[in-house]
GROMACS .gro file of N, CA and C in nm:
model
  321
    1MET      N    1   1.049   1.277   0.052
    1MET     CA    2   1.093   1.197  -0.061
    1MET      C    3   1.097   1.050  -0.018
    2THR      N    4   1.043   0.963  -0.099
    2THR     CA    5   1.043   0.821  -0.064
    2THR      C    6   1.159   0.750  -0.132
    3SER      N    7   1.213   0.651  -0.062
    3SER     CA    8   1.319   0.571  -0.124
    3SER      C    9   1.254   0.460  -0.204
    4GLN      N   10   1.329   0.400  -0.296
    4GLN     CA   11   1.271   0.296  -0.380
    4GLN      C   12   1.369   0.181  -0.393
    5ALA      N   13   1.318   0.059  -0.379
    5ALA     CA   14   1.397  -0.062  -0.398
    5ALA      C   15   1.332  -0.144  -0.507
    6THR      N   16   1.408  -0.231  -0.573
    6THR     CA   17   1.356  -0.314  -0.681
    6THR      C   18   1.379  -0.461  -0.648
    7PHE      N   19   1.277  -0.544  -0.667
    7PHE     CA   20   1.285  -0.686  -0.639
    7PHE      C   21   1.230  -0.765  -0.758
    8LYS      N   22   1.270  -0.894  -0.769
    8LYS     CA   23   1.223  -0.979  -0.877
    8LYS      C   24   1.085  -1.036  -0.847
    9SER      N   25   1.055  -1.061  -0.719
    9SER     CA   26   0.926  -1.119  -0.680
    9SER      C   27   0.876  -1.051  -0.553
   10ILE      N   28   0.750  -1.019  -0.548
   10ILE     CA   29   0.693  -0.955  -0.429
   10ILE      C   30   0.695  -1.051  -0.310
   11LYS      N   31   0.701  -1.181  -0.336
   11LYS     CA   32   0.707  -1.280  -0.228
   11LYS      C   33   0.840  -1.271  -0.153
   12ALA      N   34   0.939  -1.204  -0.211
   12ALA     CA   35   1.068  -1.186  -0.145
   12ALA      C   36   1.061  -1.079  -0.037
   13VAL      N   37   0.953  -1.002  -0.034
   13VAL     CA   38   0.939  -0.893   0.062
   13VAL      C   39   0.849  -0.937   0.177
   14ILE      N   40   0.907  -0.950   0.295
   14ILE     CA   41   0.833  -0.991   0.414
   14ILE      C   42   0.840  -0.875   0.513
   15PRO      N   43   0.728  -0.806   0.537
   15PRO     CA   44   0.730  -0.692   0.629
   15PRO      C   45   0.770  -0.734   0.771
   16LEU      N   46   0.844  -0.648   0.838
   16LEU     CA   47   0.884  -0.671   0.976
   16LEU      C   48   0.805  -0.581   1.070
   17LEU      N   49   0.799  -0.621   1.196
   17LEU     CA   50   0.732  -0.545   1.302
   17LEU      C   51   0.591  -0.505   1.259
   18ASP      N   52   0.560  -0.376   1.265
   18ASP     CA   53   0.424  -0.330   1.234
   18ASP      C   54   0.412  -0.273   1.093
   19ARG      N   55   0.500  -0.318   1.002
   19ARG     CA   56   0.496  -0.268   0.864
   19ARG      C   57   0.387  -0.342   0.785
   20VAL      N   58   0.328  -0.271   0.690
   20VAL     CA   59   0.222  -0.325   0.605
   20VAL      C   60   0.260  -0.297   0.460
   21LEU      N   61   0.262  -0.402   0.377
   21LEU     CA   62   0.292  -0.390   0.234
   21LEU      C   63   0.161  -0.376   0.159
   22VAL      N   64   0.146  -0.269   0.082
   22VAL     CA   65   0.022  -0.243   0.009
   22VAL      C   66   0.051  -0.214  -0.138
   23GLN      N   67  -0.053  -0.231  -0.220
   23GLN     CA   68  -0.047  -0.190  -0.359
   23GLN      C   69  -0.163  -0.093  -0.382
   24ARG      N   70  -0.129   0.029  -0.421
   24ARG     CA   71  -0.231   0.131  -0.446
   24ARG      C   72  -0.314   0.092  -0.568
   25PHE      N   73  -0.443   0.129  -0.567
   25PHE     CA   74  -0.526   0.106  -0.684
   25PHE      C   75  -0.480   0.199  -0.794
   26LYS      N   76  -0.476   0.146  -0.915
   26LYS     CA   77  -0.434   0.228  -1.030
   26LYS      C   78  -0.553   0.310  -1.078
   27PRO      N   79  -0.530   0.436  -1.112
   27PRO     CA   80  -0.639   0.519  -1.162
   27PRO      C   81  -0.685   0.471  -1.299
   28GLU      N   82  -0.813   0.486  -1.324
   28GLU     CA   83  -0.869   0.450  -1.455
   28GLU      C   84  -0.813   0.546  -1.559
   29THR      N   85  -0.772   0.492  -1.674
   29THR     CA   86  -0.720   0.578  -1.780
   29THR      C   87  -0.825   0.607  -1.885
   30LYS      N   88  -0.941   0.542  -1.874
   30LYS     CA   89  -1.051   0.576  -1.963
   30LYS      C   90  -1.183   0.555  -1.891
   31THR      N   91  -1.283   0.626  -1.936
   31THR     CA   92  -1.415   0.620  -1.873
   31THR      C   93  -1.490   0.497  -1.922
   32ALA      N   94  -1.605   0.468  -1.862
   32ALA     CA   95  -1.687   0.354  -1.900
   32ALA      C   96  -1.734   0.365  -2.045
   33THR      N   97  -1.745   0.488  -2.095
   33THR     CA   98  -1.789   0.509  -2.234
   33THR      C   99  -1.674   0.506  -2.334
   34GLY      N  100  -1.550   0.485  -2.284
   34GLY     CA  101  -1.436   0.471  -2.374
   34GLY      C  102  -1.355   0.597  -2.396
   35ILE      N  103  -1.384   0.704  -2.323
   35ILE     CA  104  -1.308   0.828  -2.339
   35ILE      C  105  -1.180   0.817  -2.258
   36PHE      N  106  -1.065   0.839  -2.321
   36PHE     CA  107  -0.937   0.834  -2.251
   36PHE      C  108  -0.917   0.961  -2.171
   37LEU      N  109  -0.875   0.944  -2.046
   37LEU     CA  110  -0.851   1.058  -1.958
   37LEU      C  111  -0.707   1.105  -1.973
   38PRO      N  112  -0.684   1.237  -1.969
   38PRO     CA  113  -0.546   1.287  -1.980
   38PRO      C  114  -0.468   1.249  -1.855
   39SER      N  115  -0.336   1.231  -1.869
   39SER     CA  116  -0.254   1.190  -1.755
   39SER      C  117  -0.259   1.292  -1.643
   40SER      N  118  -0.283   1.419  -1.675
   40SER     CA  119  -0.289   1.522  -1.571
   40SER      C  120  -0.405   1.498  -1.475
   41SER      N  121  -0.511   1.430  -1.520
   41SER     CA  122  -0.625   1.404  -1.431
   41SER      C  123  -0.611   1.272  -1.357
   42THR      N  124  -0.513   1.190  -1.392
   42THR     CA  125  -0.497   1.060  -1.328
   42THR      C  126  -0.367   1.045  -1.252
   43ASN      N  127  -0.281   1.149  -1.248
   43ASN     CA  128  -0.150   1.131  -1.186
   43ASN      C  129  -0.148   1.158  -1.036
   44SER      N  130  -0.257   1.204  -0.976
   44SER     CA  131  -0.257   1.223  -0.832
   44SER      C  132  -0.267   1.087  -0.765
   45PRO      N  133  -0.188   1.066  -0.659
   45PRO     CA  134  -0.189   0.935  -0.595
   45PRO      C  135  -0.323   0.906  -0.529
   46LEU      N  136  -0.374   0.787  -0.552
   46LEU     CA  137  -0.499   0.747  -0.491
   46LEU      C  138  -0.469   0.691  -0.352
   47PRO      N  139  -0.546   0.733  -0.253
   47PRO     CA  140  -0.517   0.688  -0.118
   47PRO      C  141  -0.571   0.548  -0.087
   48GLU      N  142  -0.639   0.484  -0.181
   48GLU     CA  143  -0.696   0.353  -0.155
   48GLU      C  144  -0.599   0.245  -0.205
   49ALA      N  145  -0.585   0.136  -0.125
   49ALA     CA  146  -0.489   0.031  -0.160
   49ALA      C  147  -0.537  -0.103  -0.108
   50THR      N  148  -0.474  -0.210  -0.157
   50THR     CA  149  -0.498  -0.346  -0.111
   50THR      C  150  -0.378  -0.391  -0.030
   51VAL      N  151  -0.402  -0.452   0.086
   51VAL     CA  152  -0.294  -0.503   0.169
   51VAL      C  153  -0.243  -0.633   0.108
   52ILE      N  154  -0.113  -0.641   0.085
   52ILE     CA  155  -0.050  -0.759   0.026
   52ILE      C  156   0.007  -0.850   0.135
   53ALA      N  157   0.076  -0.792   0.233
   53ALA     CA  158   0.136  -0.869   0.342
   53ALA      C  159   0.152  -0.778   0.463
   54VAL      N  160   0.156  -0.838   0.582
   54VAL     CA  161   0.173  -0.762   0.706
   54VAL      C  162   0.280  -0.827   0.793
   55GLY      N  163   0.344  -0.745   0.874
   55GLY     CA  164   0.439  -0.795   0.971
   55GLY      C  165   0.365  -0.849   1.092
   56PRO      N  166   0.436  -0.914   1.184
   56PRO     CA  167   0.373  -0.975   1.301
   56PRO      C  168   0.326  -0.875   1.404
   57GLY      N  169   0.373  -0.753   1.400
   57GLY     CA  170   0.337  -0.652   1.499
   57GLY      C  171   0.462  -0.600   1.567
   58ALA      N  172   0.444  -0.495   1.648
   58ALA     CA  173   0.556  -0.434   1.718
   58ALA      C  174   0.534  -0.446   1.869
   59PRO      N  175   0.642  -0.451   1.946
   59PRO     CA  176   0.627  -0.457   2.091
   59PRO      C  177   0.561  -0.330   2.145
   60GLY      N  178   0.466  -0.348   2.237
   60GLY     CA  179   0.402  -0.235   2.302
   60GLY      C  180   0.484  -0.189   2.422
   61LYS      N  181   0.428  -0.098   2.502
   61LYS     CA  182   0.499  -0.044   2.618
   61LYS      C  183   0.531  -0.153   2.720
   62ASP      N  184   0.445  -0.255   2.727
   62ASP     CA  185   0.467  -0.363   2.824
   62ASP      C  186   0.557  -0.474   2.769
   63GLY      N  187   0.605  -0.458   2.645
   63GLY     CA  188   0.694  -0.556   2.584
   63GLY      C  189   0.622  -0.665   2.506
   64LYS      N  190   0.490  -0.674   2.519
   64LYS     CA  191   0.413  -0.774   2.444
   64LYS      C  192   0.390  -0.724   2.302
   65VAL      N  193   0.392  -0.818   2.207
   65VAL     CA  194   0.373  -0.781   2.067
   65VAL      C  195   0.228  -0.743   2.042
   66VAL      N  196   0.208  -0.625   1.985
   66VAL     CA  197   0.075  -0.578   1.946
   66VAL      C  198   0.060  -0.607   1.798
   67PRO      N  199  -0.034  -0.698   1.760
   67PRO     CA  200  -0.047  -0.734   1.618
   67PRO      C  201  -0.098  -0.617   1.534
   68THR      N  202  -0.073  -0.624   1.403
   68THR     CA  203  -0.122  -0.521   1.313
   68THR      C  204  -0.275  -0.528   1.306
   69THR      N  205  -0.337  -0.417   1.270
   69THR     CA  206  -0.483  -0.408   1.269
   69THR      C  207  -0.544  -0.449   1.136
   70VAL      N  208  -0.461  -0.475   1.035
   70VAL     CA  209  -0.511  -0.516   0.903
   70VAL      C  210  -0.448  -0.650   0.867
   71LYS      N  211  -0.506  -0.716   0.765
   71LYS     CA  212  -0.453  -0.845   0.719
   71LYS      C  213  -0.448  -0.844   0.566
   72SER      N  214  -0.380  -0.941   0.509
   72SER     CA  215  -0.370  -0.952   0.364
   72SER      C  216  -0.508  -0.956   0.301
   73GLY      N  217  -0.527  -0.882   0.193
   73GLY     CA  218  -0.654  -0.878   0.123
   73GLY      C  219  -0.744  -0.762   0.164
   74ASP      N  220  -0.716  -0.699   0.279
   74ASP     CA  221  -0.797  -0.585   0.322
   74ASP      C  222  -0.778  -0.467   0.227
   75ARG      N  223  -0.885  -0.388   0.212
   75ARG     CA  224  -0.877  -0.260   0.139
   75ARG      C  225  -0.863  -0.151   0.243
   76VAL      N  226  -0.768  -0.060   0.221
   76VAL     CA  227  -0.739   0.044   0.319
   76VAL      C  228  -0.726   0.181   0.253
   77LEU      N  229  -0.739   0.284   0.336
   77LEU     CA  230  -0.713   0.421   0.294
   77LEU      C  231  -0.578   0.462   0.350
   78LEU      N  232  -0.495   0.523   0.266
   78LEU     CA  233  -0.362   0.563   0.304
   78LEU      C  234  -0.350   0.715   0.306
   79PRO      N  235  -0.252   0.767   0.380
   79PRO     CA  236  -0.227   0.910   0.370
   79PRO      C  237  -0.168   0.940   0.232
   80GLY      N  238  -0.176   1.063   0.187
   80GLY     CA  239  -0.122   1.102   0.057
   80GLY      C  240   0.029   1.117   0.057
   81TRP      N  241   0.094   1.094   0.169
   81TRP     CA  242   0.238   1.109   0.184
   81TRP      C  243   0.296   0.986   0.251
   82GLY      N  244   0.427   0.976   0.253
   82GLY     CA  245   0.495   0.872   0.329
   82GLY      C  246   0.502   0.738   0.258
   83GLY      N  247   0.547   0.640   0.331
   83GLY     CA  248   0.563   0.506   0.277
   83GLY      C  249   0.693   0.495   0.198
   84ASN      N  250   0.739   0.373   0.183
   84ASN     CA  251   0.858   0.345   0.104
   84ASN      C  252   0.816   0.267  -0.019
   85ALA      N  253   0.854   0.314  -0.137
   85ALA     CA  254   0.816   0.251  -0.263
   85ALA      C  255   0.904   0.129  -0.290
   86ILE      N  256   0.843   0.024  -0.343
   86ILE     CA  257   0.912  -0.098  -0.383
   86ILE      C  258   0.865  -0.131  -0.524
   87LYS      N  259   0.957  -0.152  -0.615
   87LYS     CA  260   0.924  -0.182  -0.754
   87LYS      C  261   0.948  -0.331  -0.781
   88VAL      N  262   0.847  -0.398  -0.836
   88VAL     CA  263   0.858  -0.538  -0.877
   88VAL      C  264   0.813  -0.543  -1.022
   89GLY      N  265   0.909  -0.556  -1.115
   89GLY     CA  266   0.876  -0.547  -1.256
   89GLY      C  267   0.819  -0.409  -1.285
   90GLU      N  268   0.699  -0.406  -1.340
   90GLU     CA  269   0.631  -0.279  -1.367
   90GLU      C  270   0.539  -0.237  -1.253
   91ASP      N  271   0.520  -0.324  -1.154
   91ASP     CA  272   0.428  -0.296  -1.044
   91ASP      C  273   0.499  -0.224  -0.930
   92GLU      N  274   0.425  -0.131  -0.866
   92GLU     CA  275   0.480  -0.057  -0.754
   92GLU      C  276   0.400  -0.088  -0.629
   93TYR      N  277   0.470  -0.110  -0.520
   93TYR     CA  278   0.411  -0.138  -0.389
   93TYR      C  279   0.467  -0.037  -0.291
   94HIS      N  280   0.404  -0.027  -0.173
   94HIS     CA  281   0.452   0.064  -0.069
   94HIS      C  282   0.449  -0.005   0.067
   95LEU      N  283   0.545   0.030   0.150
   95LEU     CA  284   0.547  -0.016   0.289
   95LEU      C  285   0.509   0.101   0.379
   96PHE      N  286   0.409   0.080   0.464
   96PHE     CA  287   0.365   0.178   0.562
   96PHE      C  288   0.367   0.115   0.699
   97ARG      N  289   0.377   0.195   0.803
   97ARG     CA  290   0.355   0.146   0.939
   97ARG      C  291   0.205   0.129   0.958
   98ASP      N  292   0.167   0.031   1.037
   98ASP     CA  293   0.027   0.005   1.064
   98ASP      C  294  -0.043   0.132   1.116
   99SER      N  295   0.024   0.208   1.200
   99SER     CA  296  -0.035   0.328   1.259
   99SER      C  297  -0.056   0.441   1.157
  100GLU      N  298   0.009   0.434   1.041
  100GLU     CA  299  -0.007   0.535   0.937
  100GLU      C  300  -0.130   0.511   0.851
  101ILE      N  301  -0.184   0.390   0.853
  101ILE     CA  302  -0.303   0.359   0.773
  101ILE      C  303  -0.422   0.432   0.834
  102LEU      N  304  -0.495   0.503   0.750
  102LEU     CA  305  -0.604   0.587   0.797
  102LEU      C  306  -0.730   0.510   0.830
  103ALA      N  307  -0.765   0.410   0.749
  103ALA     CA  308  -0.891   0.337   0.770
  103ALA      C  309  -0.890   0.206   0.693
  104LYS      N  310  -0.972   0.113   0.741
  104LYS     CA  311  -0.997  -0.013   0.670
  104LYS      C  312  -1.134   0.003   0.604
  105ILE      N  313  -1.145  -0.037   0.479
  105ILE     CA  314  -1.270  -0.020   0.404
  105ILE      C  315  -1.350  -0.149   0.412
  106GLN      N  316  -1.470  -0.141   0.465
  106GLN     CA  317  -1.559  -0.255   0.475
  106GLN      C  318  -1.639  -0.267   0.345
  107GLU      N  319  -1.657  -0.387   0.295
  107GLU     CA  320  -1.733  -0.410   0.172
  107GLU      C  321  -1.881  -0.416   0.201
   0.00000   0.00000   0.00000
């Protein structure tokens, strides 16, 4: 179960250590031809997201800070579980650890 916090502005959320703030892509609610899709076909969480902000990194075994592997604007694949939900108005964001991100998507 994920916890959820609510904020007035996403700029108020600054990830710490190796945390990454992402916004999942919203599923299409209608097809290119204009057919509306039922909510049952669009309610599964999509694992693709855009990175909004990243923390500076976490200390490694030698004590030196290891930077995160992604940066703001990157498209990433997420696991179907985990993360902490953050609500800003009607928009939902998630915080994940850098190590939980499955892949970076190259354009």
